[in-house]
XYZ file of C-alpha atoms in Angstrom:
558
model
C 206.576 176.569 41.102
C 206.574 180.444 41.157
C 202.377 180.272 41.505
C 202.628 177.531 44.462
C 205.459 180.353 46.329
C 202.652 183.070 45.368
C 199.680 181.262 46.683
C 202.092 179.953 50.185
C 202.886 183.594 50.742
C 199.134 184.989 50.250
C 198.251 182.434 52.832
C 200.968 184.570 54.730
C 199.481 188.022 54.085
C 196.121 186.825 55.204
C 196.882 185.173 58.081
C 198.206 188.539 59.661
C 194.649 190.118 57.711
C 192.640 188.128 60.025
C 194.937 189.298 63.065
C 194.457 192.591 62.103
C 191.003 191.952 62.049
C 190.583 190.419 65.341
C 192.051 193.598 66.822
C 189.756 195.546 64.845
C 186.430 193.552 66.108
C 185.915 191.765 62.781
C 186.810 188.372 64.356
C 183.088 188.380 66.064
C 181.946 188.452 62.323
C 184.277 185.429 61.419
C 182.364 183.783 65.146
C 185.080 180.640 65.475
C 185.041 178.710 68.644
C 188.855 179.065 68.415
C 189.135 183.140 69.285
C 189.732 183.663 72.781
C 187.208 185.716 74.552
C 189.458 186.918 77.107
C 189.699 191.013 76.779
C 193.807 190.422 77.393
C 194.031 188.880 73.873
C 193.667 192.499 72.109
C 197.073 193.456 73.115
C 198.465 190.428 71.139
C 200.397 191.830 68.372
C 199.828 190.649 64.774
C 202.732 188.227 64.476
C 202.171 186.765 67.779
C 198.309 186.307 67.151
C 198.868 184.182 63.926
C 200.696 181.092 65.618
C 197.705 180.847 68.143
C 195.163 180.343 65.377
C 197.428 177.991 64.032
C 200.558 176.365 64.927
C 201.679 175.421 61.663
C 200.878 178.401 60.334
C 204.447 180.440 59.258
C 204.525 184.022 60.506
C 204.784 186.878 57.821
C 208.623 187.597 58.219
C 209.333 183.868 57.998
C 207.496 184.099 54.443
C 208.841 186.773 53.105
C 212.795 184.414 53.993
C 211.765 181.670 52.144
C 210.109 183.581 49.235
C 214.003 185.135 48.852
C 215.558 181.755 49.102
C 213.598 179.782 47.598
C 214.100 182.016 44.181
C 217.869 180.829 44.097
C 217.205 177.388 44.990
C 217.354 174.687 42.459
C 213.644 173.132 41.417
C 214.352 169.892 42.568
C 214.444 170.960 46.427
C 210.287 169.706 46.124
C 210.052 168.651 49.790
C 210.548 172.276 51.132
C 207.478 173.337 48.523
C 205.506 170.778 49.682
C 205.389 171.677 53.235
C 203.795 175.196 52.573
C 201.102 173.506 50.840
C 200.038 171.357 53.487
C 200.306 174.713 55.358
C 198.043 176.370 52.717
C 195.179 173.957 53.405
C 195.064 174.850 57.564
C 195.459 178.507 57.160
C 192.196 178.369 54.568
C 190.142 176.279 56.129
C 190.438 178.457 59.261
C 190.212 181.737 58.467
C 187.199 180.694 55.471
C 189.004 182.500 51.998
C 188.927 181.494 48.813
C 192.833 180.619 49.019
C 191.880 177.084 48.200
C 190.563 178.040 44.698
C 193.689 179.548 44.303
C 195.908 176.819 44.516
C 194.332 175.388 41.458
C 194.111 177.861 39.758
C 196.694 180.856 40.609
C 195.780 184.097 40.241
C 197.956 185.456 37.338
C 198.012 189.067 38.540
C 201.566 190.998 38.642
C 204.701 189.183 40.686
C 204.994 192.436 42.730
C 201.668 191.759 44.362
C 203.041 189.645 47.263
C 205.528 191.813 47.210
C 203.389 194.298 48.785
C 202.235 192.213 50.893
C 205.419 191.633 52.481
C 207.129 194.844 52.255
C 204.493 196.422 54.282
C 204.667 195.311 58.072
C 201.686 197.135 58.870
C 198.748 194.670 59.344
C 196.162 197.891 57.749
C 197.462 197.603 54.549
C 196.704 193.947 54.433
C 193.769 192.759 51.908
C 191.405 193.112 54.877
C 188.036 194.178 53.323
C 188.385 191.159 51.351
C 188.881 188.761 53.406
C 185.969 190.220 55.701
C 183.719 189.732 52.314
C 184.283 186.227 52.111
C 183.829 185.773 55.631
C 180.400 186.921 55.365
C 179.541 185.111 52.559
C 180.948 181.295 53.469
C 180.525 181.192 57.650
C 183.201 178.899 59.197
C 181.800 175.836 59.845
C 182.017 176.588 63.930
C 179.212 179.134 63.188
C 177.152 177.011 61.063
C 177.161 174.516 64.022
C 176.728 177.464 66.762
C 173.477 178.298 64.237
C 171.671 174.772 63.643
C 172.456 173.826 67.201
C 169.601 173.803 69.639
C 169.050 171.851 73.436
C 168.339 168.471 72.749
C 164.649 167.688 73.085
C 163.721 165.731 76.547
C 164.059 162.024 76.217
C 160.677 159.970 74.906
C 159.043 158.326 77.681
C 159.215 154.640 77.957
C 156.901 151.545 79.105
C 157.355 150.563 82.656
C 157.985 147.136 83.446
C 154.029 147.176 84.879
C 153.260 148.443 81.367
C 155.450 145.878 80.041
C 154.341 142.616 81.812
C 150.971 143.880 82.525
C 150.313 144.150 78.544
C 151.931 141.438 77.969
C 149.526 139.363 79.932
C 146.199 141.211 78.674
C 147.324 141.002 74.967
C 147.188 136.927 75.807
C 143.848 137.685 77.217
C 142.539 139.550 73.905
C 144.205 136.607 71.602
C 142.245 134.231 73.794
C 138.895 135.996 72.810
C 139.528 136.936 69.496
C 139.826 132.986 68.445
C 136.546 132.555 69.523
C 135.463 135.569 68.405
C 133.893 134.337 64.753
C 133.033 136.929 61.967
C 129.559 138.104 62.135
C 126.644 136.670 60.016
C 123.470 137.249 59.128
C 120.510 134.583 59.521
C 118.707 133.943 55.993
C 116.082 135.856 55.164
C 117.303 138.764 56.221
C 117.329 142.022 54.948
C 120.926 142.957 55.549
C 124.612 141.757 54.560
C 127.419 141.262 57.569
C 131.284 141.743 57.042
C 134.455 141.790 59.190
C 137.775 143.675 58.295
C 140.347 145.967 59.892
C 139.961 149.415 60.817
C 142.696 151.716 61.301
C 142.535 154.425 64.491
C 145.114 156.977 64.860
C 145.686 156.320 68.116
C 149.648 156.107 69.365
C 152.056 155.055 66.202
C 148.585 153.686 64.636
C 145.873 150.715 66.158
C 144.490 148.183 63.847
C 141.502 147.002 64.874
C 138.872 143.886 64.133
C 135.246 146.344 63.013
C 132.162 143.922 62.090
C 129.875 145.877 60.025
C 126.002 145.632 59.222
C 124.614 146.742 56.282
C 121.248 146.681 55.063
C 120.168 145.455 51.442
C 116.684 146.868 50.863
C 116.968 150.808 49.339
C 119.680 153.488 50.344
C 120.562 153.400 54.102
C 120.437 156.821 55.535
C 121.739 156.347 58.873
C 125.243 155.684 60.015
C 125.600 154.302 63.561
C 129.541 153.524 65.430
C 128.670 150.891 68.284
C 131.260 150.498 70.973
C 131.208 147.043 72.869
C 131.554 146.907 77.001
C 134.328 146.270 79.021
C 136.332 143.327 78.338
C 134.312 142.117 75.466
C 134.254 142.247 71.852
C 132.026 143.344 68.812
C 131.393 140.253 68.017
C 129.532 138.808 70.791
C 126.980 142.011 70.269
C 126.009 140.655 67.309
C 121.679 140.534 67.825
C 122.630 143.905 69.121
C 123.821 145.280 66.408
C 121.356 143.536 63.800
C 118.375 145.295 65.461
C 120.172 148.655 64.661
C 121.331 148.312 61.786
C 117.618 146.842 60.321
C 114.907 148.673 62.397
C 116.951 151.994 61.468
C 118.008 151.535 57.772
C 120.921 152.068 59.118
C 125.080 150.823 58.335
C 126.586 149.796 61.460
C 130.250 149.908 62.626
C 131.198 148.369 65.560
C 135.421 148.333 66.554
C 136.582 145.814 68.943
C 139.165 147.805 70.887
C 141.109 146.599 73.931
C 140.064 147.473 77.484
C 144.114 147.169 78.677
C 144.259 149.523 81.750
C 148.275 149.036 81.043
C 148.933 150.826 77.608
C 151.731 152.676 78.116
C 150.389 154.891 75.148
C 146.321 154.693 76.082
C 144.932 153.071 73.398
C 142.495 151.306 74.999
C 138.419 151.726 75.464
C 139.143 153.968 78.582
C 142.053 156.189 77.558
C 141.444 159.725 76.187
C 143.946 159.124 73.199
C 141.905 156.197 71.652
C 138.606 158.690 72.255
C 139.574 161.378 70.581
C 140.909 158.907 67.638
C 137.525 157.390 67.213
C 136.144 161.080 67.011
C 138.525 161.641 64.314
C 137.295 159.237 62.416
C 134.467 161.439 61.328
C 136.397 163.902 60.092
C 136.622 164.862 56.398
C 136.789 162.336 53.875
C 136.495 159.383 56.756
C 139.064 157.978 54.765
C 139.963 154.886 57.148
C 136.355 154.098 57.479
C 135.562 153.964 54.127
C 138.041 151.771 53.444
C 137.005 149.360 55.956
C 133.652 149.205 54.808
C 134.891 148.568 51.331
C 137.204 145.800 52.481
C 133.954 144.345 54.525
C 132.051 144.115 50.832
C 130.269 147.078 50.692
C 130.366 149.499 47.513
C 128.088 152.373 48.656
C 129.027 155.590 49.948
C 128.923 155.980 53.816
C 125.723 158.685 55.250
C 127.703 161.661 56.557
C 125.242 162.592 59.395
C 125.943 159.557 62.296
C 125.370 158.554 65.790
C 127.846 157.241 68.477
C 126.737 154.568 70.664
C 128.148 152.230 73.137
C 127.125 149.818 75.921
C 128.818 150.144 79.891
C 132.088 150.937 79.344
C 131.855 151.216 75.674
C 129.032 153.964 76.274
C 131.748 155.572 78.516
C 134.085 155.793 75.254
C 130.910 156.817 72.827
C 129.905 160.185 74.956
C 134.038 160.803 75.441
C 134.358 160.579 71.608
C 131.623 162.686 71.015
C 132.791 164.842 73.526
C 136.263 165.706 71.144
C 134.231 165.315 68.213
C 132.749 168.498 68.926
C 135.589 170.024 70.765
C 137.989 169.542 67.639
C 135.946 168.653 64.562
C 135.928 171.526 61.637
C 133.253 174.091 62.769
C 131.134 172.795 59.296
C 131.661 169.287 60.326
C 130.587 169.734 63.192
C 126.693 169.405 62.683
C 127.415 165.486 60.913
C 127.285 164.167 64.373
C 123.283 164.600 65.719
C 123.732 162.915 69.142
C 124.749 160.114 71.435
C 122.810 156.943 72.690
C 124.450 155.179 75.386
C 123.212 151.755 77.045
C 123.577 151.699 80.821
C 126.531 154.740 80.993
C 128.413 155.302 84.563
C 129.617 158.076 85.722
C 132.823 155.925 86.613
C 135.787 155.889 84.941
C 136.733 156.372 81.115
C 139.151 159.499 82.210
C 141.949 160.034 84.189
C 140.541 163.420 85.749
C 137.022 163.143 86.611
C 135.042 161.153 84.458
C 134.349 160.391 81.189
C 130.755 161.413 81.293
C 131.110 164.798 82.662
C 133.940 165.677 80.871
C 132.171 165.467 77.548
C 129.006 167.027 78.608
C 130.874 169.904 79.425
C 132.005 170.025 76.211
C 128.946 169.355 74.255
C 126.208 172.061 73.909
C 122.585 171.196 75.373
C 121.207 171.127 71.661
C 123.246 167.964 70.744
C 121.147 164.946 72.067
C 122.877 162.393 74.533
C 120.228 160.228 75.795
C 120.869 156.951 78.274
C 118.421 154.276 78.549
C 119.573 152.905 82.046
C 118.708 149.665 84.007
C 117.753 149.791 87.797
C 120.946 151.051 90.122
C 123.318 148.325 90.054
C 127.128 147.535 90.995
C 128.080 148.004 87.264
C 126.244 151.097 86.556
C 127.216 152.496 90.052
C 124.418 152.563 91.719
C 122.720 154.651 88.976
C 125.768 157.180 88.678
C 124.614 158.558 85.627
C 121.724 160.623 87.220
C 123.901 163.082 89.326
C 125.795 163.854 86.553
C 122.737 164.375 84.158
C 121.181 166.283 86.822
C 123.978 168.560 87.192
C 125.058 169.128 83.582
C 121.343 169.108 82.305
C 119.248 169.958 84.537
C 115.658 170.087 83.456
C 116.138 168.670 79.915
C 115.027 164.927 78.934
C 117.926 162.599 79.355
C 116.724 159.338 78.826
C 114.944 157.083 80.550
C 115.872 153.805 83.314
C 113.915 150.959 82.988
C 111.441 149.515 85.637
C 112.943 145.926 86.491
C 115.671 146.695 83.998
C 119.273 144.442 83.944
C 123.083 145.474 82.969
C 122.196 143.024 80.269
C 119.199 144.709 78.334
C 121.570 146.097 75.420
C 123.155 142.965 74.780
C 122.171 140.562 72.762
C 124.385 137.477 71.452
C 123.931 134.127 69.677
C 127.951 133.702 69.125
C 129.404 131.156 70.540
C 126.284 128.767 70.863
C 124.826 131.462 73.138
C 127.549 131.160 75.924
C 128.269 134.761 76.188
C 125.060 135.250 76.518
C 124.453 132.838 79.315
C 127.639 134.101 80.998
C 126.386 138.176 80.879
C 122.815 136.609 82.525
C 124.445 134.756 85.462
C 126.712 137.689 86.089
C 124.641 140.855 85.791
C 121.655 139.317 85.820
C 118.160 138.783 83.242
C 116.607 140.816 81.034
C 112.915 140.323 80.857
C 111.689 140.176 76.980
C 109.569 143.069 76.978
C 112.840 145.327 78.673
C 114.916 143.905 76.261
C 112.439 145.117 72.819
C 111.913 148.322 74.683
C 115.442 149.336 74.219
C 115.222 148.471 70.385
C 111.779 150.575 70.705
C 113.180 153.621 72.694
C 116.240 153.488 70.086
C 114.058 153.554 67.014
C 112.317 156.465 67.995
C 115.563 158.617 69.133
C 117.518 158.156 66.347
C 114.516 158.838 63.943
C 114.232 162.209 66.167
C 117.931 162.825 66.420
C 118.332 162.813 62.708
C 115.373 165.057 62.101
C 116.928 167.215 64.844
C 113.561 167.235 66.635
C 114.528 165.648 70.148
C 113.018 169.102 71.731
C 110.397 169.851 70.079
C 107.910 168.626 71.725
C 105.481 169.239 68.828
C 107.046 167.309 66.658
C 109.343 164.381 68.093
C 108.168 161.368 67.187
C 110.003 158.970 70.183
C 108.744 158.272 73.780
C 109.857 161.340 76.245
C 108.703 162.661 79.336
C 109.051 165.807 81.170
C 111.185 165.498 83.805
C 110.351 165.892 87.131
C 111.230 164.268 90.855
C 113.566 161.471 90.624
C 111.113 158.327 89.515
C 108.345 160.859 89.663
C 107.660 160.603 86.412
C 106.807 156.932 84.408
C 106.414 156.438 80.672
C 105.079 153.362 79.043
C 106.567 151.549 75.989
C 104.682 149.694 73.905
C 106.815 146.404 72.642
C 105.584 142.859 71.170
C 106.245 141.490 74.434
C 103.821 143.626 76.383
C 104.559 146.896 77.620
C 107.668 148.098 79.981
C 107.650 150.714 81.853
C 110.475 153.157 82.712
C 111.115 156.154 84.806
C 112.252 159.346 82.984
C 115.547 160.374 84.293
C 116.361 161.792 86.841
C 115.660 158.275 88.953
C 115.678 157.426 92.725
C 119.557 156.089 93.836
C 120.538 154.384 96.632
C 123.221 155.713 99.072
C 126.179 153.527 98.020
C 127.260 151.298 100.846
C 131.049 151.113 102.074
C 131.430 147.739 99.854
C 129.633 149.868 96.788
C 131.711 152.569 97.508
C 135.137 150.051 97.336
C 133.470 148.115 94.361
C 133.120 151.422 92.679
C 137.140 152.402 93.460
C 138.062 149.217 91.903
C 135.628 149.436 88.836
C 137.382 152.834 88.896
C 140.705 151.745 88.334
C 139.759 149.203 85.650
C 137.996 152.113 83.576
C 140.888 154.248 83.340
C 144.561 154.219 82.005
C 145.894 155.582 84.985
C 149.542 153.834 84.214
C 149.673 155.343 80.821
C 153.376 156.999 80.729
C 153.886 157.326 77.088
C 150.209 159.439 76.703
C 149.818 162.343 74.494
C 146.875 164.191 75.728
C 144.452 164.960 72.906
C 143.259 168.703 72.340
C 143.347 170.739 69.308
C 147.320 171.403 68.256
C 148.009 167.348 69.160
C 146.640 164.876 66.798
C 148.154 161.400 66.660
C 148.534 161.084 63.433
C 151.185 158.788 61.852
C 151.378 161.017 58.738
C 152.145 164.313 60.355
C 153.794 163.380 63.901
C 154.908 159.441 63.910
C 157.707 160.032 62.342
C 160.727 162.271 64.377
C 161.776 165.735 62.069
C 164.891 166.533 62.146
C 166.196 170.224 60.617
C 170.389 170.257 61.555
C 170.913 169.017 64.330
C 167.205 170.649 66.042
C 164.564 167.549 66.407
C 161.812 168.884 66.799
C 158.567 166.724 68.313
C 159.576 163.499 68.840
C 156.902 161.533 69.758
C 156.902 158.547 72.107
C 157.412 155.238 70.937
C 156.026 152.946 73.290
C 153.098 151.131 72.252
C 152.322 148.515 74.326
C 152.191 145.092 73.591
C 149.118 144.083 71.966
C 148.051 140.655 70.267
């Protein structure tokens, strides 16, 4: 009982140490919410400043009284020792000593200790320097708050009910075509093997999508081509498309379907900048998530590292954009893999929120990478031949493809799916590809990529393709040779027409479709953001800091 009296009247002694203290300055060190800042409070005396820290707290004098009578008193007055102790517990959890080791285990120094303690009523001689110590080593728990505490980061940005209802609707849309969207085959005979299976782009908290690959059977392919299908299609219904490049060019073939839905809160769609620069970073270092999807399609081979992105309309829009980061944010030793772009009737519409997506990633890409266009005649869903002004203005003088004579939106694609119907729907609507148009694409192709991947597009000496110094626009013509008979073509730059007030309205509206203009939840993609799930999905949390919480808003997508 003696130790428990000892221990109560140390809590005393130390109570008036820390109110010594606080006159002294040392209760900054202590930094508990409970001092009062008020300049007035330093006049406080010792005995008076004890109660305010804690009301149950006894005062010194009051110790040193029941330390006297408590010596006479019989042992079985237990109710007045347990008070103290409940006492003991307050006064060391606020002023942060190691009191609360002592209860279990007194200190057995000498009796007259305390005594001391009490005898002298001036706060100095108190065991000050010790109790500062311990201060400094254990902070109160008020500082430990006042340290990990931070301003609350701004709240994530949520879908809108247009974002809401409008992806609602299109993800019914993309369900519809996907169930008649078979996987792709191969007719016998034929030199290659065809495989579907899911492909996953870091795009938002992650995008699975449907990627139909080619691959051919006969030797070691040494090409690697990424397709992207048009605006609101799928891979799928390319599929004679993407045979002829994947056989004429010994090369393996990926082609995504990705959603054109203008309302993704988070742009993952064909025309949002987020789902770009994810395709780009597919290409980057061990291409893990497209090697897996080719092995899950049935192939065991490794993937070529040097590749091509290519992409009809709207899908051509997203090929040049992805490119475009590619270069932009792609390891400075990576970033010679890619050897150029070929796009199938490109716009200069839509794709990006701020300008377009074709000038936006020719301002990023230097004039040595290739990014060729093989065009059709001006038309309402190429813009009236939009393309050339930009070409013009970003490469001026330089071969940039070539727009052929009498050609249709419809020369890139190529479908049997479906019994032909998407086929016959793409002729009525955009109108019909002559034969020897359609071959010349394959024939134009074949030659580019052979010259992109020998780096040889310029060198005039050496390309092996069909090119043409440009001049006028439609001043100059080339000629390409096809099974069908030959087709002619202008070399870029080509004669436009001035775009009529209904082009000009047609081209707003084809505007608005191309571009994820309601996109609230949006990261913009540049070099310190990369929406990866592994690194940024997930919120991180140190205290009570959070630190880059990213948006969780993905839209609704079947």
């Amino acid at each position: 009982m003696t130790d428990r009296f000892l221990t109560w009247l140390s809590a005393g002694a130390l109570a008036v140490g820390v109110s010594a203290a606080a006159l002294a300055g040392a209760g900054v060190a202590v930094a508990d919410d409970d001092v009062d800042p008020n300049p007035t409070s330093s006049q406080t005396s010792p005995e008076e400043e004890a109660p305010s820290r804690d009301e149950e707290a006894p005062a010194p004098d009051e110790s040193a009284d029941a330390s006297d009578a408590d010596a006479d008193a019989d042992e079985a007055e237990e109710p007045v020792e347990e008070e103290p102790a409940d006492d003991l517990e307050e006064v060391v959890d606020e002023v942060e000593t190691t009191v609360r080791d002592n209860r279990s285990e007194p200190d057995p120094g000498p009796e007259s200790e305390p005594d001391v303690a009490v005898e002298g009523d001036e706060p100095a001689e108190i065991e000050t320097p010790t109790t500062v110590t311990v201060t400094e080593q254990e902070p109160s728990p008020a500082t430990a708050r006042h340290v990990m505490t931070a301003p609350e980061a701004s709240p994530a940005p949520t879908p809108s009910l247009l974002n809401v209802v409008g992806s609602f609707f299109w993800g019914l849309f993309d369900l519809a075509v996907k169930l008649v969207d078979f996987p792709p085959a191969v007719p016998p005979g034929s030199t290659l093997t065809a495989g579907r299976s899911t492909l996953q782009i870091d795009c938002g908290d992650g995008y699975t999508a449907d990627a139909d690959w080619y691959f051919p059977t006969e030797g070691e392919p040494d090409k690697f081509i990424y397709f992207q299908h048009g605006f609101p299609a799928r891979a799928g219904f390319y599929n004679l498309t993407l045979e002829q490049l994947a056989e004429r060019n010994n090369a393996i073939v990926v082609a995504p379907s990705i959603t054109s839905n203008i309302f993704a809160c988070d742009a993952c769609a064909m025309s949002g900048e987020p789902m770009q620069a994810a395709v780009a970073w597919l290409f980057e270092g061990d291409r893990a998530a497209l090697l897996a999807s080719a092995r899950a399609a049935g192939y065991q081979g490794s993937l070529p590292g040097r590749f091509v992105i290519t992409g009809q309309s709207a899908g051509a829009s997203l090929a040049v954009a992805a490119a475009g980061y590619y270069h932009q944010l792609a390891p400075a030793a990576e970033k010679a893999n890619m050897v150029g772009v070929l796009l199938y009737e490109v716009s200069a519409i839509g794709g990006a929120t701020t300008g377009n997506a074709l000038a936006n990633a020719l301002d990023k890409l230097p004039d040595a990478v290739p990014v060729l266009n093989i065009a059709a005649e001006p038309n309402t869903l190429n813009s009236q031949g939009s393309a050339n002004a930009v070409f013009t203005e970003k490469r001026p003088g330089q071969f940039n493809g070539v727009q052929l004579i009498g050609g249709a939106h419809s020369d890139a694609f190529r479908s049997s799916t479906l019994f032909g119907i998407p086929q016959f729907l793409v002729t009525v609507f955009f109108g019909a590809s002559t034969p020897n148009n359609v071959e010349a694409v394959h024939v134009l192709t074949e030659g580019w990529l052979t010259d992109m991947y020998e780096g040889r597009v310029y060198d005039p000496d050496t390309r092996t393709g069909i090119y043409g110094v440009p001049g006028a626009p439609s001043e100059v013509v080339v000629e390409i040779p096809t099974t069908r008979g030959p087709a002619r073509g202008y070399v870029l730059p080509a004669r436009t027409p001035e775009p009529s007030p209904f082009d000009r309205l047609i081209n707003g509206f084809f505007g608005l479709l191309n571009a994820n203009y309601f996109a609230a939840c949006a990261v913009a993609p540049d070099a310190s953001y990369r929406g990866r799930p592994a690194i940024l999905s997930a919120t991180t949390a140190i205290g009570d800091v959070r630190l880059m919480p990213r948006a969780s808003c993905r839209s609704a997508a079947l």
